[in-house]
C-alpha cells in the first residue's frame, strides 16, 4: 500500500499537517508525519500505545511546538505558540486525560476564562447557567450546570469535556479517546453530536482503540506506527484486520484467550454487602482460578463494590470472607494484607503519581505493603522485577527512571497493571483494565489475566466492553441501581441477556 492514496474528493483540506517531527529526550515521538483532514468528515487516528497520536494532536492544538513541519488551516500555515492560539484559529481539543477542576461547577468549567460578566465586571451566574443550559439542550445533555464536577462520574466528566470543546464553535475538533469511560448509550449520544458537527462542515479528528467505533463514525482513517505515518484511506476501503496489521506490523488474532483452568476453593466470599445509599445486599463468591465479570451501566455500582472490597469506602453492613475467614476491611492496607489488589478505573485521580518515575510508580504497592505478606524484598530484586514487568507488558519508555507523566496514556495504564501484578495478589480486582490499551497489548493483558487465574488467583473484572467481559469471564454478575440483578454463567452469556439485566431493576435474584 502506498502512503499517497489520501482520500482527496476535495480540492481543499480543512487541516493539513506536513512533515511533522517531534522529539523528547530519548524518544522520537513523531518523524516526518502527515495528516490531511477534509471538511465535513471524521478522521480516525489509529496506532498502538505510544505511536504518537496524542503528540500529533497536541501539535495541532498548540500544546507542543513541532521540531519540524507545518500545520495548515485551509491551506494557510499556522504559527501556534500555545493552546489559546489554536482555539482562536478554530481548533479545539478534548484531551485524553480529563482536565476539569473538581471543585468548580460544570458551567464554570465549561466557560472558564470566558465567563459572561455583569455590569460590575463580576461573573454573571444567571447568564453562565443559561448559556450552559442552552448548550446542553442543543447537545441533548441532561446535567445540572450548577453541580460541582467532583460529584460526576468519569463518564459525566467526559461529557462535560465534550460539551466544553463544542462550545468553542471551532472548525476543527480533536477528540482523544473521548469514549474511554462512556457506555454504549453515551457513545451513541456522542455519535449523534459528532454527526451534527460533521453536517455543519467541521473536521473531527477522532482517536480510539475501539475498532467498531472507527467503522461507525469515521470517514477517513490514518494509521501511525512508532512515530511514523503508515497509511491513510477511506474507512469504507479498509477492514479492521488490515488496520490492525498496519498498526502492529503483524497479525493479531486471539482477542480473548480464555482457557479452561481448574477451579479451586472459594477465595473470596461476599454476603449482603451494602454501602448505605450506594449499593445494597451484594452477595457472590469467587473461587481460585475463576474470573468473575462485573457488568452494568455506568452508575450501577460496579466500581463502588470494587472500592468497598478494597477498603476505600468500607461497607456499612454485610460480610467479606477471605479463604473462609471473616475479615474487616476498612482500609486499602487491610485489603492488601488480605491478598487483594485493585486496579482503579481512573488512573489520573487514584492511580498515578504523575511526577514520580515509572519505577517508583510500579514498585510503590510492594514497597508500602509488600513486606508484611511476602517477606523482605531487596531493592535490587524489585528493580529486576520491574524491569521484567516492563518487557512483559511492553511498556514503551526510554527507561524506568522516566517521569510517568511523559508516557502515553496506554503505557501509563500498563505500568499500573504491572504495579498490582508485582504484589502477587490472591484476589485481583480489575476495574476497566484495558481502557486506552491498543488491540495488540489488549490481547497480551487478557493472556496475563488468564495465566494468573490458571495459577489460582481469584479475579474480579469490571469492563464496560461487553465482548471483553463475555470473552474473559467464567460468570458474569450484572448490576443495576446498586443491586445485583442477575448472575449469568459463561455458556449463557449474550449481549442481549446482559443488557436486559443491566437496564432492568426487575432482574432475577442473585444466586
Ligand atoms: N512530554 C513528553 N515527554 C517525554 N516523552 C513523551 C512526552 N509525550 C509523549 N512522549 C513519548 O512520545 C511517544 C508518543 O506518545 P503519545 O502520547 O503521542 O502516544 P499515543 O499514540 O497517544 O499512545 P496511547 O494510545 O497510549 O495514548 C511515547 O513514547 C511517549 O512516551
Ligand atoms: Mg494518546
Short mmCIF file of C-alpha atoms and ligand atoms in Angstrom, two decimals:
data_model
loop_
_atom_site.label_atom_id
_atom_site.label_comp_id
_atom_site.label_asym_id
_atom_site.label_seq_id
_atom_site.Cartn_x
_atom_site.Cartn_y
_atom_site.Cartn_z
CA UNK A 1 0.00 0.00 0.00
CA UNK A 2 1.29 3.46 -0.74
CA UNK A 3 1.24 6.45 1.52
CA UNK A 4 -0.07 8.61 -1.27
CA UNK A 5 -3.65 7.47 -1.59
CA UNK A 6 -5.04 10.01 0.84
CA UNK A 7 -8.74 10.50 0.09
CA UNK A 8 -9.00 13.65 -1.95
CA UNK A 9 -12.56 14.25 -3.07
CA UNK A 10 -12.00 17.83 -2.20
CA UNK A 11 -9.51 20.29 -3.57
CA UNK A 12 -9.09 21.97 -0.23
CA UNK A 13 -8.23 20.30 3.03
CA UNK A 14 -9.59 21.87 6.15
CA UNK A 15 -6.48 20.97 8.08
CA UNK A 16 -3.14 19.63 6.97
CA UNK A 17 -0.06 18.59 8.87
CA UNK A 18 3.02 18.36 6.71
CA UNK A 19 6.22 16.57 7.64
CA UNK A 20 5.89 16.99 11.40
CA UNK A 21 8.71 15.86 13.67
CA UNK A 22 8.75 15.95 17.45
CA UNK A 23 11.35 14.54 19.78
CA UNK A 24 11.53 14.23 23.55
CA UNK A 25 14.67 13.26 25.45
CA UNK A 26 15.37 9.70 24.34
CA UNK A 27 12.22 9.44 22.19
CA UNK A 28 11.36 10.31 18.62
CA UNK A 29 7.62 10.72 19.12
CA UNK A 30 6.90 11.77 15.53
CA UNK A 31 9.08 11.50 12.49
CA UNK A 32 8.00 13.27 9.30
CA UNK A 33 4.29 12.55 9.60
CA UNK A 34 1.41 13.91 7.58
CA UNK A 35 -2.30 14.27 8.17
CA UNK A 36 -4.99 15.60 5.84
CA UNK A 37 -8.46 16.37 7.13
CA UNK A 38 -11.29 17.03 4.69
CA UNK A 39 -14.05 19.42 5.80
CA UNK A 40 -17.24 17.73 6.98
CA UNK A 41 -15.51 14.46 7.83
CA UNK A 42 -14.50 12.42 10.81
CA UNK A 43 -10.88 11.33 10.57
CA UNK A 44 -9.80 8.46 12.81
CA UNK A 45 -6.22 8.19 14.01
CA UNK A 46 -5.15 4.64 14.71
CA UNK A 47 -1.96 3.30 16.22
CA UNK A 48 -0.54 1.33 19.10
CA UNK A 49 0.11 2.83 22.53
CA UNK A 50 2.96 5.27 22.12
CA UNK A 51 2.61 5.55 18.32
CA UNK A 52 2.45 9.34 18.57
CA UNK A 53 -1.26 10.05 18.16
CA UNK A 54 -1.67 12.34 21.17
CA UNK A 55 1.60 14.10 20.40
CA UNK A 56 0.41 14.91 16.88
CA UNK A 57 -2.89 16.21 18.25
CA UNK A 58 -1.11 18.36 20.80
CA UNK A 59 0.88 19.92 17.97
CA UNK A 60 -2.35 20.79 16.14
CA UNK A 61 -3.86 22.12 19.37
CA UNK A 62 -0.85 24.33 20.08
CA UNK A 63 0.30 22.42 23.18
CA UNK A 64 3.59 21.28 21.61
CA UNK A 65 5.64 23.16 19.09
CA UNK A 66 6.99 20.71 16.49
CA UNK A 67 10.73 20.47 15.89
CA UNK A 68 9.99 20.48 12.17
CA UNK A 69 6.95 20.62 9.93
CA UNK A 70 3.90 22.73 9.43
CA UNK A 71 0.23 22.87 10.34
CA UNK A 72 -2.04 24.43 7.71
CA UNK A 73 -5.63 25.50 8.19
CA UNK A 74 -7.48 25.90 4.86
CA UNK A 75 -4.12 25.98 3.13
CA UNK A 76 -2.65 28.74 5.30
CA UNK A 77 0.30 27.95 7.57
CA UNK A 78 -0.44 28.40 11.25
CA UNK A 79 2.04 29.51 13.87
CA UNK A 80 0.79 28.25 17.19
CA UNK A 81 2.59 29.29 20.34
CA UNK A 82 0.02 27.92 22.76
CA UNK A 83 -3.43 26.34 23.12
CA UNK A 84 -5.11 29.74 23.12
CA UNK A 85 -3.69 30.43 19.64
CA UNK A 86 -5.21 27.19 18.43
CA UNK A 87 -8.60 27.96 19.98
CA UNK A 88 -8.54 31.38 18.36
CA UNK A 89 -7.73 29.82 14.99
CA UNK A 90 -10.70 27.48 15.43
CA UNK A 91 -9.12 24.29 16.76
CA UNK A 92 -10.37 22.74 20.00
CA UNK A 93 -9.20 19.55 21.66
CA UNK A 94 -10.64 17.12 24.16
CA UNK A 95 -7.65 15.68 25.93
CA UNK A 96 -7.14 12.01 26.68
CA UNK A 97 -6.62 12.80 30.35
CA UNK A 98 -9.51 14.84 31.70
CA UNK A 99 -8.60 18.30 32.87
CA UNK A 100 -11.61 19.64 34.76
CA UNK A 101 -11.49 21.49 38.08
CA UNK A 102 -13.32 19.24 40.58
CA UNK A 103 -14.40 21.97 42.96
CA UNK A 104 -15.89 24.20 40.30
CA UNK A 105 -19.34 23.74 38.81
CA UNK A 106 -19.97 22.22 35.40
CA UNK A 107 -20.88 25.65 33.99
CA UNK A 108 -17.77 27.29 35.45
CA UNK A 109 -15.58 24.58 33.97
CA UNK A 110 -17.08 24.94 30.51
CA UNK A 111 -16.79 28.72 30.30
CA UNK A 112 -13.55 29.10 32.24
CA UNK A 113 -11.76 32.32 31.17
CA UNK A 114 -14.83 33.17 29.05
CA UNK A 115 -17.37 33.73 31.81
CA UNK A 116 -20.20 36.16 31.00
CA UNK A 117 -19.76 39.27 33.16
CA UNK A 118 -22.32 41.64 34.64
CA UNK A 119 -22.21 45.43 34.67
CA UNK A 120 -19.82 45.33 37.64
CA UNK A 121 -17.37 43.10 35.81
CA UNK A 122 -18.24 40.14 38.01
CA UNK A 123 -19.27 36.71 36.80
CA UNK A 124 -22.94 36.73 35.86
CA UNK A 125 -24.04 33.41 37.33
CA UNK A 126 -27.52 33.57 35.83
CA UNK A 127 -26.11 34.02 32.33
CA UNK A 128 -23.50 31.36 32.99
CA UNK A 129 -26.24 28.92 33.94
CA UNK A 130 -28.43 29.84 30.97
CA UNK A 131 -25.62 29.58 28.45
CA UNK A 132 -24.75 26.13 29.73
CA UNK A 133 -28.37 25.08 29.73
CA UNK A 134 -28.74 26.20 26.11
CA UNK A 135 -25.58 24.32 25.13
CA UNK A 136 -26.80 21.19 26.90
CA UNK A 137 -30.19 21.41 25.23
CA UNK A 138 -28.56 21.64 21.83
CA UNK A 139 -26.41 18.62 22.62
CA UNK A 140 -29.18 16.68 24.35
CA UNK A 141 -27.27 16.54 27.65
CA UNK A 142 -29.27 16.34 30.87
CA UNK A 143 -26.97 17.51 33.62
CA UNK A 144 -27.33 20.24 36.19
CA UNK A 145 -24.96 23.07 35.13
CA UNK A 146 -24.56 24.15 38.76
CA UNK A 147 -23.35 20.81 40.05
CA UNK A 148 -19.72 20.60 41.12
CA UNK A 149 -17.66 18.44 38.83
CA UNK A 150 -16.29 16.31 41.67
CA UNK A 151 -19.76 14.74 42.04
CA UNK A 152 -19.74 13.48 38.46
CA UNK A 153 -18.75 10.02 37.33
CA UNK A 154 -15.87 9.79 34.87
CA UNK A 155 -18.41 9.37 32.10
CA UNK A 156 -20.14 12.56 33.22
CA UNK A 157 -16.83 14.40 33.22
CA UNK A 158 -16.11 13.14 29.76
CA UNK A 159 -19.46 14.52 28.54
CA UNK A 160 -18.61 17.89 30.12
CA UNK A 161 -15.27 17.94 28.29
CA UNK A 162 -17.09 17.18 25.07
CA UNK A 163 -19.63 19.97 25.65
CA UNK A 164 -16.82 22.34 26.51
CA UNK A 165 -14.94 21.60 23.30
CA UNK A 166 -18.11 22.05 21.24
CA UNK A 167 -18.82 25.36 23.00
CA UNK A 168 -15.82 26.96 21.30
CA UNK A 169 -17.66 26.53 17.98
CA UNK A 170 -14.35 25.52 16.42
CA UNK A 171 -13.91 24.31 12.85
CA UNK A 172 -11.61 21.50 13.90
CA UNK A 173 -12.44 19.36 16.89
CA UNK A 174 -9.93 16.88 18.21
CA UNK A 175 -11.21 14.04 20.34
CA UNK A 176 -8.51 11.96 22.00
CA UNK A 177 -10.20 8.75 23.19
CA UNK A 178 -13.44 10.54 24.10
CA UNK A 179 -15.38 7.35 24.78
CA UNK A 180 -12.91 5.56 27.04
CA UNK A 181 -15.27 5.92 30.02
CA UNK A 182 -18.60 6.01 28.21
CA UNK A 183 -21.13 3.22 27.98
CA UNK A 184 -22.80 2.22 24.73
CA UNK A 185 -25.72 4.55 25.20
CA UNK A 186 -23.48 7.53 25.88
CA UNK A 187 -21.31 6.62 22.92
CA UNK A 188 -24.40 6.69 20.71
CA UNK A 189 -25.21 10.10 22.13
CA UNK A 190 -21.71 11.32 21.31
CA UNK A 191 -22.01 9.96 17.78
CA UNK A 192 -25.21 11.95 17.27
CA UNK A 193 -23.33 15.07 18.36
CA UNK A 194 -20.46 14.21 16.03
CA UNK A 195 -22.84 13.67 13.09
CA UNK A 196 -24.31 17.12 13.65
CA UNK A 197 -20.87 18.68 13.68
CA UNK A 198 -19.90 16.83 10.55
CA UNK A 199 -23.06 18.03 8.81
CA UNK A 200 -22.02 21.58 9.70
CA UNK A 201 -18.82 21.06 7.73
CA UNK A 202 -16.47 20.72 10.65
CA UNK A 203 -13.48 18.42 10.71
CA UNK A 204 -13.31 15.97 13.59
CA UNK A 205 -10.17 14.08 14.46
CA UNK A 206 -11.09 11.01 16.40
CA UNK A 207 -8.66 8.81 18.35
CA UNK A 208 -9.81 5.48 19.67
CA UNK A 209 -8.63 1.93 20.26
CA UNK A 210 -12.13 0.57 19.66
CA UNK A 211 -12.36 -0.83 16.17
CA UNK A 212 -16.16 -0.93 16.00
CA UNK A 213 -16.30 2.81 16.72
CA UNK A 214 -13.97 3.55 13.86
CA UNK A 215 -16.22 1.90 11.35
CA UNK A 216 -19.34 3.53 12.79
CA UNK A 217 -18.05 7.06 12.91
CA UNK A 218 -15.03 7.58 10.65
CA UNK A 219 -14.93 8.70 7.03
CA UNK A 220 -11.15 8.55 6.72
CA UNK A 221 -8.52 6.64 8.66
CA UNK A 222 -4.84 7.39 9.16
CA UNK A 223 -2.60 4.77 10.71
CA UNK A 224 0.60 5.52 12.62
CA UNK A 225 3.27 3.21 13.91
CA UNK A 226 6.30 4.11 16.06
CA UNK A 227 6.04 7.79 15.28
CA UNK A 228 5.71 7.20 11.54
CA UNK A 229 2.81 7.83 9.21
CA UNK A 230 1.93 4.47 7.68
CA UNK A 231 -1.24 4.81 5.66
CA UNK A 232 -4.37 6.86 5.00
CA UNK A 233 -7.54 5.71 3.27
CA UNK A 234 -11.30 5.93 3.34
CA UNK A 235 -12.83 3.82 6.09
CA UNK A 236 -15.04 2.12 3.54
CA UNK A 237 -11.91 0.90 1.75
CA UNK A 238 -10.38 -0.75 4.82
CA UNK A 239 -11.10 -3.72 7.06
CA UNK A 240 -10.29 -3.98 10.74
CA UNK A 241 -7.81 -6.77 10.08
CA UNK A 242 -5.97 -4.54 7.63
CA UNK A 243 -5.88 -1.68 10.11
CA UNK A 244 -4.58 -3.88 12.90
CA UNK A 245 -1.90 -5.27 10.64
CA UNK A 246 -0.83 -1.76 9.65
CA UNK A 247 -0.83 -0.65 13.30
CA UNK A 248 1.02 -3.56 14.77
CA UNK A 249 3.07 -4.66 11.80
CA UNK A 250 1.96 -8.28 12.26
CA UNK A 251 -1.26 -10.30 12.51
CA UNK A 252 -3.14 -10.24 15.82
CA UNK A 253 -5.75 -12.91 16.08
CA UNK A 254 -6.66 -14.28 19.52
CA UNK A 255 -8.52 -11.48 21.27
CA UNK A 256 -9.75 -13.29 24.35
CA UNK A 257 -7.50 -16.25 25.04
CA UNK A 258 -9.74 -17.72 27.71
CA UNK A 259 -8.58 -21.13 28.81
CA UNK A 260 -10.41 -23.59 30.92
CA UNK A 261 -8.43 -23.81 34.14
CA UNK A 262 -9.10 -25.90 37.23
CA UNK A 263 -11.42 -24.06 39.59
CA UNK A 264 -10.37 -24.31 43.25
CA UNK A 265 -11.89 -23.38 46.59
CA UNK A 266 -13.79 -20.23 47.35
CA UNK A 267 -11.22 -17.50 47.99
CA UNK A 268 -13.50 -14.50 48.33
CA UNK A 269 -16.98 -14.70 49.71
CA UNK A 270 -19.21 -11.65 49.89
CA UNK A 271 -22.56 -11.70 51.71
CA UNK A 272 -25.16 -8.94 51.78
CA UNK A 273 -22.52 -6.31 51.36
CA UNK A 274 -24.00 -2.83 51.46
CA UNK A 275 -22.76 0.71 51.36
CA UNK A 276 -25.59 2.87 52.52
CA UNK A 277 -27.11 4.93 49.74
CA UNK A 278 -24.81 3.40 47.13
CA UNK A 279 -25.33 -0.35 46.82
CA UNK A 280 -27.35 -2.97 48.66
CA UNK A 281 -27.13 -6.68 49.50
CA UNK A 282 -24.41 -7.68 47.11
CA UNK A 283 -23.55 -11.38 47.50
CA UNK A 284 -21.21 -13.55 45.46
CA UNK A 285 -18.27 -15.94 45.67
CA UNK A 286 -15.08 -16.06 43.65
CA UNK A 287 -13.07 -19.27 43.54
CA UNK A 288 -9.39 -19.75 42.89
CA UNK A 289 -8.86 -19.76 39.14
CA UNK A 290 -12.17 -18.14 38.46
CA UNK A 291 -12.73 -14.89 36.59
CA UNK A 292 -15.95 -13.21 37.63
CA UNK A 293 -17.07 -10.35 35.42
CA UNK A 294 -18.95 -7.39 36.82
CA UNK A 295 -21.18 -5.81 34.20
CA UNK A 296 -23.62 -2.92 34.35
CA UNK A 297 -24.11 0.59 33.15
CA UNK A 298 -22.09 3.48 34.49
CA UNK A 299 -23.57 4.33 37.88
CA UNK A 300 -24.84 0.80 38.53
CA UNK A 301 -22.44 0.43 41.44
CA UNK A 302 -19.75 -1.82 39.97
CA UNK A 303 -16.86 0.49 40.84
CA UNK A 304 -18.36 1.17 44.26
CA UNK A 305 -18.40 -2.54 45.05
CA UNK A 306 -14.78 -2.85 43.95
CA UNK A 307 -13.78 0.10 46.12
CA UNK A 308 -15.61 -1.28 49.12
CA UNK A 309 -13.98 -4.69 48.76
CA UNK A 310 -10.65 -2.92 48.69
CA UNK A 311 -11.43 -0.82 51.78
CA UNK A 312 -11.51 2.56 50.03
CA UNK A 313 -15.11 3.07 51.14
CA UNK A 314 -15.68 0.48 53.90
CA UNK A 315 -19.04 -1.32 53.87
CA UNK A 316 -21.82 -0.19 56.18
CA UNK A 317 -23.09 -3.76 56.55
CA UNK A 318 -22.52 -7.26 55.27
CA UNK A 319 -19.67 -9.72 55.40
CA UNK A 320 -16.44 -10.33 53.48
CA UNK A 321 -14.66 -13.65 53.90
CA UNK A 322 -11.21 -14.42 52.57
CA UNK A 323 -10.35 -18.12 52.49
CA UNK A 324 -13.26 -18.84 54.79
CA UNK A 325 -12.32 -16.32 57.46
CA UNK A 326 -14.40 -13.25 58.08
CA UNK A 327 -12.33 -10.10 57.64
CA UNK A 328 -12.95 -6.45 58.43
CA UNK A 329 -11.63 -4.44 55.53
CA UNK A 330 -11.63 -0.79 56.49
CA UNK A 331 -8.63 0.40 54.53
CA UNK A 332 -6.72 -0.48 51.35
CA UNK A 333 -3.84 -1.53 53.60
CA UNK A 334 -6.02 -4.23 55.17
CA UNK A 335 -7.23 -5.31 51.77
CA UNK A 336 -3.65 -5.74 50.64
CA UNK A 337 -2.69 -7.63 53.79
CA UNK A 338 -5.53 -9.98 52.84
CA UNK A 339 -4.01 -10.51 49.43
CA UNK A 340 -6.14 -8.14 47.40
CA UNK A 341 -5.13 -5.78 44.62
CA UNK A 342 -7.30 -3.18 42.91
CA UNK A 343 -6.56 -1.60 39.57
CA UNK A 344 -8.71 1.53 39.66
CA UNK A 345 -10.59 2.85 36.65
CA UNK A 346 -9.48 6.44 36.97
CA UNK A 347 -5.74 6.28 36.59
CA UNK A 348 -5.13 10.00 36.86
CA UNK A 349 -7.03 10.58 40.08
CA UNK A 350 -6.44 7.43 42.07
CA UNK A 351 -3.62 5.57 40.46
CA UNK A 352 -0.71 7.53 39.12
CA UNK A 353 1.87 9.73 40.78
CA UNK A 354 2.49 11.79 37.69
CA UNK A 355 5.70 13.39 38.95
CA UNK A 356 7.30 10.13 40.05
CA UNK A 357 9.24 7.82 37.78
CA UNK A 358 7.94 4.72 36.05
CA UNK A 359 9.94 2.61 38.52
CA UNK A 360 8.57 4.40 41.59
CA UNK A 361 5.03 4.12 40.28
CA UNK A 362 5.42 0.44 39.62
CA UNK A 363 7.04 -0.62 42.89
CA UNK A 364 5.05 1.56 45.25
CA UNK A 365 2.45 -1.04 46.21
CA UNK A 366 5.10 -3.63 47.02
CA UNK A 367 7.21 -1.14 48.96
CA UNK A 368 4.31 0.10 51.02
CA UNK A 369 2.64 -3.11 51.98
CA UNK A 370 4.53 -5.96 50.42
CA UNK A 371 6.88 -6.68 53.33
CA UNK A 372 4.12 -7.78 55.63
CA UNK A 373 2.97 -10.58 53.38
CA UNK A 374 5.74 -11.70 51.14
CA UNK A 375 8.69 -11.01 53.42
CA UNK A 376 11.59 -8.68 52.72
CA UNK A 377 12.16 -7.73 49.10
CA UNK A 378 15.53 -6.20 48.32
CA UNK A 379 15.60 -3.11 46.14
CA UNK A 380 17.80 -4.89 43.60
CA UNK A 381 15.38 -7.79 43.23
CA UNK A 382 12.47 -5.37 42.99
CA UNK A 383 14.22 -3.34 40.29
CA UNK A 384 14.77 -6.53 38.31
CA UNK A 385 11.12 -7.49 38.73
CA UNK A 386 10.04 -4.06 37.48
CA UNK A 387 12.40 -4.38 34.52
CA UNK A 388 10.92 -7.74 33.53
CA UNK A 389 7.38 -6.46 34.08
CA UNK A 390 8.25 -3.61 31.71
CA UNK A 391 9.27 -6.01 28.96
CA UNK A 392 6.45 -8.45 29.67
CA UNK A 393 3.86 -5.68 29.29
CA UNK A 394 5.88 -3.99 26.52
CA UNK A 395 5.84 -0.62 28.28
CA UNK A 396 7.17 1.94 25.85
CA UNK A 397 9.58 4.19 27.74
CA UNK A 398 13.24 5.16 27.27
CA UNK A 399 13.96 3.79 30.77
CA UNK A 400 12.38 3.13 34.15
CA UNK A 401 13.57 6.49 35.50
CA UNK A 402 11.36 8.40 33.05
CA UNK A 403 8.68 10.56 34.67
CA UNK A 404 5.47 8.56 34.23
CA UNK A 405 3.57 11.69 33.19
CA UNK A 406 5.64 11.62 30.00
CA UNK A 407 4.38 8.19 28.96
CA UNK A 408 1.49 7.80 26.54
CA UNK A 409 -1.92 7.06 28.10
CA UNK A 410 -1.92 3.38 27.30
CA UNK A 411 1.61 2.91 28.59
CA UNK A 412 0.69 4.55 31.90
CA UNK A 413 -2.10 2.01 32.23
CA UNK A 414 0.35 -0.83 31.60
CA UNK A 415 2.58 0.42 34.43
CA UNK A 416 -0.39 0.35 36.82
CA UNK A 417 -1.21 -3.20 35.80
CA UNK A 418 2.42 -4.07 36.47
CA UNK A 419 2.22 -2.45 39.90
CA UNK A 420 -0.53 -4.77 41.02
CA UNK A 421 0.87 -7.89 39.42
CA UNK A 422 4.10 -7.31 41.40
CA UNK A 423 2.20 -7.61 44.68
CA UNK A 424 1.34 -11.20 43.71
CA UNK A 425 -2.29 -10.85 44.77
CA UNK A 426 -4.57 -13.77 45.66
CA UNK A 427 -7.60 -11.67 44.76
CA UNK A 428 -7.19 -9.37 41.80
CA UNK A 429 -9.84 -6.73 41.16
CA UNK A 430 -9.58 -5.04 37.78
CA UNK A 431 -11.71 -2.00 37.01
CA UNK A 432 -11.62 -1.33 33.25
CA UNK A 433 -8.15 -2.87 32.89
CA UNK A 434 -7.80 -2.36 29.15
CA UNK A 435 -9.15 1.16 28.90
CA UNK A 436 -6.95 3.00 26.44
CA UNK A 437 -4.92 -0.11 25.66
CA UNK A 438 -4.25 -0.87 21.98
CA UNK A 439 -5.55 -4.03 20.31
CA UNK A 440 -2.25 -5.87 20.39
CA UNK A 441 -1.47 -5.06 24.03
CA UNK A 442 -5.05 -5.87 24.98
CA UNK A 443 -4.62 -9.46 23.90
CA UNK A 444 -1.40 -9.59 25.97
CA UNK A 445 -3.19 -8.33 29.05
CA UNK A 446 -6.03 -10.81 28.59
CA UNK A 447 -3.43 -13.53 28.30
CA UNK A 448 -1.77 -12.42 31.55
CA UNK A 449 -5.05 -12.35 33.43
CA UNK A 450 -5.87 -15.83 32.18
CA UNK A 451 -2.42 -17.02 33.25
CA UNK A 452 -2.89 -15.58 36.75
CA UNK A 453 -6.23 -17.36 37.01
CA UNK A 454 -4.57 -20.60 35.99
CA UNK A 455 -2.13 -20.06 38.87
CA UNK A 456 -5.06 -19.90 41.28
CA UNK A 457 -5.71 -16.18 41.56
CA UNK A 458 -9.36 -15.20 42.02
CA UNK A 459 -10.16 -12.43 39.56
CA UNK A 460 -12.96 -9.88 39.51
CA UNK A 461 -13.11 -7.90 36.30
CA UNK A 462 -15.20 -4.83 35.58
CA UNK A 463 -15.48 -3.77 31.98
CA UNK A 464 -17.90 -1.65 30.01
CA UNK A 465 -16.95 -3.56 26.89
CA UNK A 466 -19.36 -6.44 26.80
CA UNK A 467 -17.31 -8.59 24.41
CA UNK A 468 -14.42 -8.30 26.86
CA UNK A 469 -16.47 -9.34 29.90
CA UNK A 470 -18.13 -12.12 27.97
CA UNK A 471 -14.87 -13.32 26.48
CA UNK A 472 -12.95 -13.39 29.73
CA UNK A 473 -15.39 -14.33 32.50
CA UNK A 474 -16.49 -17.69 33.88
CA UNK A 475 -19.53 -15.98 35.34
CA UNK A 476 -20.94 -12.51 34.95
CA UNK A 477 -22.57 -10.62 37.76
CA UNK A 478 -24.82 -7.89 36.41
CA UNK A 479 -25.69 -4.83 38.46
CA UNK A 480 -28.34 -2.16 38.18
CA UNK A 481 -29.07 0.67 40.59
CA UNK A 482 -26.77 -0.68 43.28
CA UNK A 483 -28.16 -4.21 43.25
CA UNK A 484 -27.13 -7.44 41.64
CA UNK A 485 -29.85 -8.15 39.08
CA UNK A 486 -28.51 -11.45 37.83
CA UNK A 487 -25.65 -13.89 37.53
CA UNK A 488 -25.03 -15.26 34.04
CA UNK A 489 -22.79 -18.30 33.52
CA UNK A 490 -20.34 -18.10 30.65
CA UNK A 491 -22.31 -20.56 28.49
CA UNK A 492 -25.48 -18.48 28.74
CA UNK A 493 -23.91 -15.08 28.30
CA UNK A 494 -25.17 -12.96 25.43
CA UNK A 495 -25.14 -9.22 24.94
CA UNK A 496 -28.92 -9.16 24.96
CA UNK A 497 -29.22 -11.11 28.22
CA UNK A 498 -26.66 -8.89 29.97
CA UNK A 499 -28.15 -5.66 28.69
CA UNK A 500 -31.58 -6.77 29.89
CA UNK A 501 -30.28 -7.33 33.38
CA UNK A 502 -28.19 -4.18 33.29
CA UNK A 503 -31.11 -1.96 32.40
CA UNK A 504 -33.83 -3.55 34.48
CA UNK A 505 -34.23 -3.35 38.23
CA UNK A 506 -36.56 -6.34 37.89
CA UNK A 507 -33.75 -8.82 37.16
CA UNK A 508 -33.63 -12.23 38.79
CA UNK A 509 -32.32 -12.58 42.32
CA UNK A 510 -28.61 -13.05 42.72
CA UNK A 511 -27.61 -16.68 43.01
N1 LIG B 1 6.01 15.15 27.34
C1 LIG B 1 6.68 14.06 26.95
N2 LIG B 1 7.94 13.83 27.39
C2 LIG B 1 8.63 12.74 27.00
N3 LIG B 1 8.14 11.79 26.18
C3 LIG B 1 6.88 11.96 25.71
C4 LIG B 1 6.09 13.09 26.08
N4 LIG B 1 4.88 12.98 25.47
C5 LIG B 1 4.91 11.84 24.76
N5 LIG B 1 6.12 11.22 24.90
C6 LIG B 1 6.52 9.97 24.25
O1 LIG B 1 6.23 10.06 22.88
C7 LIG B 1 5.71 8.81 22.39
C8 LIG B 1 4.36 9.01 21.75
O2 LIG B 1 3.41 9.29 22.78
P1 LIG B 1 1.88 9.63 22.50
O3 LIG B 1 1.30 10.06 23.80
O4 LIG B 1 1.78 10.56 21.37
O5 LIG B 1 1.32 8.19 22.09
P2 LIG B 1 -0.20 7.76 21.71
O6 LIG B 1 -0.14 7.28 20.30
O7 LIG B 1 -1.12 8.85 22.03
O8 LIG B 1 -0.41 6.48 22.64
P3 LIG B 1 -1.71 5.99 23.52
O9 LIG B 1 -2.55 5.17 22.61
O10 LIG B 1 -1.10 5.13 24.58
O11 LIG B 1 -2.37 7.19 24.08
C9 LIG B 1 5.70 7.86 23.57
O12 LIG B 1 6.86 7.07 23.54
C10 LIG B 1 5.74 8.78 24.77
O13 LIG B 1 6.35 8.17 25.88
MG1 LIG B 2 -2.61 9.06 23.48
#
